[in-house]
Short mmCIF file of C-alpha atoms in Angstrom, two decimals:
data_model
loop_
_atom_site.label_atom_id
_atom_site.label_comp_id
_atom_site.label_asym_id
_atom_site.label_seq_id
_atom_site.Cartn_x
_atom_site.Cartn_y
_atom_site.Cartn_z
CA MET A 266 -65.94 127.11 -0.94
CA LEU A 267 -66.79 124.22 1.48
CA ALA A 268 -65.25 121.84 -0.97
CA GLU A 269 -62.15 123.85 -1.31
CA PHE A 270 -61.87 124.15 2.33
CA LEU A 271 -62.18 120.47 3.01
CA GLY A 272 -59.85 119.45 0.13
CA THR A 273 -57.18 121.74 1.38
CA PHE A 274 -57.80 120.73 5.07
CA VAL A 275 -57.24 117.10 3.90
CA LEU A 276 -54.11 118.09 2.01
CA ILE A 277 -52.48 119.72 5.09
CA LEU A 278 -53.79 117.30 7.60
CA LEU A 279 -52.05 114.48 5.84
CA ALA A 280 -48.97 116.34 4.46
CA CYS A 281 -47.86 118.23 7.56
CA ALA A 282 -48.51 114.98 9.55
CA SER A 283 -46.00 113.31 7.29
CA VAL A 284 -43.39 115.92 8.15
CA ALA A 285 -44.24 115.51 11.73
CA VAL A 286 -43.57 111.82 11.59
CA ALA A 287 -40.14 112.42 9.87
CA VAL A 288 -38.99 115.19 12.20
CA VAL A 289 -40.38 114.46 15.58
CA GLY A 290 -42.54 111.31 15.54
CA LEU A 291 -40.15 108.55 14.48
CA PRO A 292 -37.06 110.05 16.40
CA GLY A 293 -39.20 110.92 19.57
CA SER A 294 -41.00 107.54 19.57
CA GLY A 295 -37.77 105.49 19.72
CA ARG A 296 -38.49 103.91 16.26
CA GLN A 297 -35.60 105.78 14.59
CA VAL A 298 -32.03 106.17 15.96
CA ASP A 299 -30.44 107.56 12.95
CA ALA A 300 -30.36 111.35 12.15
CA PHE A 301 -32.76 112.91 9.78
CA GLY A 302 -31.81 111.64 6.35
CA PRO A 303 -32.83 110.61 2.90
CA ALA A 304 -35.46 108.01 4.22
CA ASN A 305 -37.26 110.82 6.15
CA TRP A 306 -37.24 112.91 3.05
CA LEU A 307 -38.95 110.08 1.15
CA ILE A 308 -41.60 110.00 3.93
CA ILE A 309 -42.21 113.70 3.37
CA ALA A 310 -42.33 113.51 -0.42
CA TRP A 311 -44.69 110.52 -0.47
CA GLY A 312 -46.75 112.19 2.35
CA TRP A 313 -47.27 115.28 0.26
CA GLY A 314 -47.92 113.39 -3.04
CA MET A 315 -50.65 111.22 -1.50
CA ALA A 316 -52.01 114.17 0.34
CA VAL A 317 -52.64 115.94 -2.93
CA VAL A 318 -54.27 112.85 -4.37
CA PHE A 319 -56.90 112.52 -1.59
CA GLY A 320 -57.36 116.33 -1.38
CA VAL A 321 -58.25 116.39 -4.96
CA TYR A 322 -60.53 113.39 -4.72
CA VAL A 323 -62.43 114.93 -1.73
CA SER A 324 -63.13 118.27 -3.53
CA GLY A 325 -62.80 117.61 -7.28
CA GLY A 326 -66.40 116.76 -8.04
CA VAL A 327 -67.66 119.95 -6.53
CA SER A 328 -65.07 122.65 -6.95
CA GLY A 329 -62.64 121.18 -9.43
CA GLY A 330 -60.16 120.25 -6.63
CA HIS A 331 -57.85 123.26 -7.01
CA ILE A 332 -56.80 123.32 -3.26
CA ASN A 333 -54.11 125.77 -4.34
CA PRO A 334 -54.47 129.44 -5.02
CA ALA A 335 -51.85 129.25 -7.80
CA VAL A 336 -54.09 126.79 -9.57
CA THR A 337 -57.10 128.95 -9.12
CA LEU A 338 -55.38 132.05 -10.47
CA ALA A 339 -53.88 130.18 -13.47
CA PHE A 340 -57.31 128.61 -14.34
CA ALA A 341 -58.95 132.07 -14.14
CA LEU A 342 -56.20 133.49 -16.43
CA ARG A 343 -56.28 130.83 -19.11
CA ARG A 344 -59.08 128.22 -18.51
CA GLY A 345 -62.22 130.45 -18.19
CA PHE A 346 -62.64 130.01 -14.35
CA PRO A 347 -64.78 132.83 -13.16
CA VAL A 348 -62.71 135.70 -11.82
CA ARG A 349 -65.35 136.49 -9.14
CA LYS A 350 -64.60 133.00 -7.51
CA VAL A 351 -60.88 133.53 -7.16
CA VAL A 352 -60.75 135.54 -3.91
CA PRO A 353 -63.51 133.25 -2.27
CA TYR A 354 -61.44 130.14 -3.30
CA TRP A 355 -58.30 131.59 -1.95
CA LEU A 356 -60.08 132.34 1.46
CA ALA A 357 -61.43 128.76 1.59
CA GLN A 358 -58.21 127.22 0.79
CA THR A 359 -56.21 129.26 3.31
CA ALA A 360 -58.83 128.53 5.93
CA GLY A 361 -58.66 124.78 5.24
CA ALA A 362 -54.89 124.84 5.56
CA PHE A 363 -55.02 126.76 8.76
CA VAL A 364 -57.38 124.29 10.40
CA GLY A 365 -55.49 121.31 9.03
CA ALA A 366 -52.32 122.55 10.66
CA ALA A 367 -54.09 123.12 13.93
CA LEU A 368 -55.26 119.45 13.97
CA VAL A 369 -51.65 118.33 13.14
CA TYR A 370 -50.41 120.31 16.09
CA ALA A 371 -53.10 118.98 18.41
CA SER A 372 -51.88 115.51 17.62
CA TYR A 373 -48.21 116.03 17.55
CA ARG A 374 -47.71 118.73 20.25
CA TRP A 375 -46.37 116.18 22.77
CA ALA A 376 -43.73 115.10 20.29
CA ILE A 377 -42.91 118.68 19.34
CA ASP A 378 -42.37 119.65 23.05
CA ALA A 379 -40.25 116.62 23.72
CA PHE A 380 -38.11 117.25 20.70
CA ASP A 381 -37.50 120.87 21.71
CA ALA A 382 -36.76 119.95 25.23
CA LYS A 383 -34.23 117.39 24.22
CA ALA A 384 -32.54 120.00 21.98
CA ASN A 385 -32.76 122.55 24.79
CA LEU A 386 -34.52 125.02 22.62
CA ALA A 387 -37.38 127.40 23.15
CA ARG A 388 -40.21 127.08 20.57
CA ASP A 389 -39.40 130.45 19.00
CA GLU A 390 -35.76 129.10 18.43
CA SER A 391 -36.58 125.75 16.98
CA LEU A 392 -36.50 125.81 13.16
CA ASN A 393 -36.91 122.03 13.00
CA THR A 394 -40.29 121.92 14.62
CA TYR A 395 -41.51 124.96 12.72
CA SER A 396 -40.68 123.09 9.60
CA ILE A 397 -43.50 120.76 10.23
CA PHE A 398 -45.87 123.54 9.38
CA ALA A 399 -44.41 125.86 6.80
CA THR A 400 -41.25 126.41 4.70
CA PHE A 401 -37.96 128.21 4.71
CA PRO A 402 -35.07 128.54 2.17
CA ALA A 403 -31.80 126.42 2.48
CA GLU A 404 -28.86 127.96 4.11
CA TYR A 405 -26.72 127.92 0.96
CA PHE A 406 -28.90 130.75 -0.52
CA GLY A 407 -27.11 133.00 1.91
CA GLY A 408 -30.01 135.27 2.55
CA SER A 409 -30.79 135.65 -1.18
CA THR A 410 -34.37 136.56 -2.02
CA TRP A 411 -34.13 135.86 -5.72
CA GLY A 412 -32.90 132.34 -5.28
CA PRO A 413 -35.84 131.00 -3.13
CA LEU A 414 -38.36 133.02 -5.28
CA LEU A 415 -36.94 131.58 -8.51
CA ASP A 416 -37.23 128.09 -7.00
CA GLN A 417 -40.79 128.62 -6.25
CA ILE A 418 -41.62 130.01 -9.59
CA ILE A 419 -39.95 127.01 -11.26
CA GLY A 420 -41.59 124.43 -9.01
CA THR A 421 -45.03 125.92 -9.43
CA ALA A 422 -44.55 126.41 -13.34
CA ILE A 423 -43.73 122.71 -13.47
CA LEU A 424 -46.85 121.87 -11.45
CA LEU A 425 -49.24 123.80 -13.56
CA LEU A 426 -47.61 122.88 -16.78
CA LEU A 427 -48.22 119.10 -15.98
CA VAL A 428 -51.57 119.72 -14.35
CA CYS A 429 -52.62 121.22 -17.64
CA ALA A 430 -51.30 118.27 -19.55
CA ILE A 431 -53.06 115.76 -17.31
CA VAL A 432 -56.53 117.34 -17.29
CA ASP A 433 -56.45 118.22 -21.07
CA THR A 434 -58.64 115.60 -22.51
CA SER A 435 -57.76 116.69 -26.00
CA ASN A 436 -54.16 115.54 -25.33
CA THR A 437 -53.29 112.20 -23.73
CA GLY A 438 -55.54 112.71 -20.70
CA PRO A 439 -55.67 109.80 -18.17
CA LEU A 440 -58.72 107.64 -18.12
CA SER A 441 -60.64 106.01 -15.15
CA ASN A 442 -60.34 109.04 -13.00
CA LEU A 443 -56.73 108.68 -12.43
CA ALA A 444 -55.83 112.38 -12.83
CA PRO A 445 -55.63 113.00 -9.06
CA TYR A 446 -53.08 110.22 -8.71
CA LEU A 447 -50.92 111.64 -11.48
CA ILE A 448 -51.13 115.16 -9.96
CA GLY A 449 -50.00 113.69 -6.62
CA LEU A 450 -47.04 112.10 -8.52
CA VAL A 451 -46.19 115.44 -9.96
CA VAL A 452 -45.93 116.84 -6.42
CA PHE A 453 -43.96 113.92 -5.40
CA ALA A 454 -41.51 114.33 -8.26
CA ILE A 455 -41.18 118.16 -7.43
CA GLY A 456 -40.31 117.28 -3.95
CA LEU A 457 -37.57 114.86 -5.01
CA CYS A 458 -36.18 117.25 -7.56
CA PHE A 459 -36.60 120.66 -6.04
CA GLY A 460 -37.65 120.21 -2.42
CA PRO A 461 -34.38 120.83 -0.57
CA ASN A 462 -34.06 124.43 -1.95
CA ALA A 463 -37.00 125.97 -0.13
CA GLY A 464 -39.30 123.12 0.96
CA TYR A 465 -41.35 123.13 -2.26
CA ALA A 466 -44.39 125.11 -1.04
CA ILE A 467 -45.67 125.62 -4.60
CA ASN A 468 -48.91 126.71 -2.86
CA PRO A 469 -49.61 129.91 -1.16
CA ALA A 470 -52.39 128.56 1.07
CA ARG A 471 -50.32 125.54 1.96
CA ASP A 472 -47.65 127.78 3.38
CA PHE A 473 -49.44 130.81 4.80
CA GLY A 474 -52.27 128.99 6.55
CA PRO A 475 -49.91 126.80 8.66
CA ARG A 476 -47.46 129.56 9.02
CA LEU A 477 -50.08 131.75 10.58
CA TRP A 478 -51.04 128.88 12.93
CA ALA A 479 -47.30 128.31 13.87
CA TRP A 480 -47.08 132.08 14.59
CA ILE A 481 -49.97 131.91 16.97
CA MET A 482 -48.54 128.84 18.57
CA GLY A 483 -45.32 130.51 19.55
CA TRP A 484 -42.81 130.13 16.78
CA ASP A 485 -43.01 133.96 16.54
CA GLU A 486 -40.51 135.57 14.11
CA ILE A 487 -39.45 132.27 12.43
CA ALA A 488 -43.18 132.05 11.19
CA LEU A 489 -44.00 135.71 10.78
CA PRO A 490 -42.20 137.61 9.26
CA GLY A 491 -40.20 134.63 8.49
CA THR A 492 -36.89 135.40 10.04
CA PHE A 493 -34.04 133.14 11.23
CA ASP A 494 -30.29 133.15 11.17
CA TRP A 495 -29.90 133.05 7.44
CA PHE A 496 -33.18 134.39 6.13
CA SER A 497 -35.50 137.40 6.94
CA ASN A 498 -38.88 138.64 5.94
CA TYR A 499 -39.41 135.35 4.01
CA TRP A 500 -43.19 135.03 4.31
CA TRP A 501 -44.21 136.54 0.94
CA ILE A 502 -41.89 134.43 -1.05
CA PRO A 503 -44.04 131.22 -0.89
CA ILE A 504 -46.98 133.34 -1.89
CA ALA A 505 -45.59 135.43 -4.66
CA GLY A 506 -43.47 132.75 -6.23
CA PRO A 507 -46.29 130.19 -6.75
CA LEU A 508 -48.71 132.73 -8.08
CA ILE A 509 -46.16 133.85 -10.69
CA GLY A 510 -45.09 130.40 -11.49
CA GLY A 511 -48.60 129.04 -11.91
CA MET A 512 -49.21 131.66 -14.59
CA VAL A 513 -45.95 130.86 -16.30
CA GLY A 514 -46.66 127.24 -16.32
CA VAL A 515 -50.19 127.44 -17.88
CA LEU A 516 -48.86 130.00 -20.44
CA VAL A 517 -46.07 127.62 -21.46
CA TYR A 518 -48.32 124.64 -21.86
CA ASP A 519 -50.77 126.79 -24.14
CA LEU A 520 -47.91 128.20 -26.21
CA PHE A 521 -46.38 124.77 -26.92
CA ILE A 522 -49.22 122.38 -26.77
CA GLN A 523 -52.76 123.46 -26.17
CA HIS A 524 -53.25 125.50 -29.36
CA VAL A 525 -52.18 122.51 -31.28
CA VAL A 526 -54.37 119.92 -29.71
CA LYS A 527 -57.29 122.46 -29.87
CA ALA A 528 -56.75 122.85 -33.64
CA ARG A 529 -56.79 119.12 -34.10
CA THR A 530 -60.05 118.76 -32.50
CA GLU A 531 -61.87 121.66 -34.37
CA PRO A 532 -62.93 121.40 -37.86
CA GLU A 533 -61.76 123.66 -40.52
CA PRO A 534 -64.30 126.41 -41.39
CA GLY A 535 -66.91 125.14 -43.80
CA ARG A 536 -65.86 121.47 -43.26
CA VAL A 537 -68.13 118.96 -41.46
CA PRO A 538 -65.89 116.77 -39.04
CA THR A 539 -65.90 113.04 -39.63
CA PRO A 540 -63.96 110.28 -38.03
CA GLU A 541 -61.53 110.49 -40.89
CA THR A 542 -61.02 114.21 -40.86
CA GLN A 543 -60.78 114.35 -37.09
CA SER A 544 -57.64 112.01 -37.39
CA ASP A 545 -55.93 114.15 -39.94
#
């Protein structure tokens, strides 16, 4: 639990800070004169990808480096992870995300206040500064629940499908302890390909821990229950969607790939495996 707490803390500390850089840090510091654009999105995508890398490296040797309740649930469903550890892992991950968000706020609160003051917005009206901490759906969904939920299912299914491929040593697993880097690149790719839809939470702890902190710090209904001009009661979607998507992703991998590579590495009944037969 301590490892999952620390790994998720590192994830949120670096990742939410990258959003703070893009939203309030660069514009407020005078280092950026243009409006938020593609370059800012690349900062966020790379920030999240690298944050995953180091979060997994911090915790992987002790806890497996889940740092995501969707990963924990999927591994309990299909990878033999003890069910009794699921809820403790979830609690540790959410607590780590909450504390990580608190430290990001402590560092960037001056930039946040300056941004809101310049925009003449009260904190509970500022969707931009709230976005440093948690997610919300794009305006083009028009208040739809199904659209953002589907987005979260798809994004997390991709995540777990590719995580299973990366950590499966019977497949073409990476060597030299490169798995965390590749998992980070998966998150980076998801951010580039699906991020604008709903902020690619793809991790219930990543969203709810910082969301709870944002609510405590005065973003009020934007954070909880997750209500703004074009969305309402949104808080549960970045929780349910990733949990569903994670189970879908691991099931798809097992249906298409895992049973085949497993069969290739197990000898036929009554047959002693040899280097020659193992390559059949």
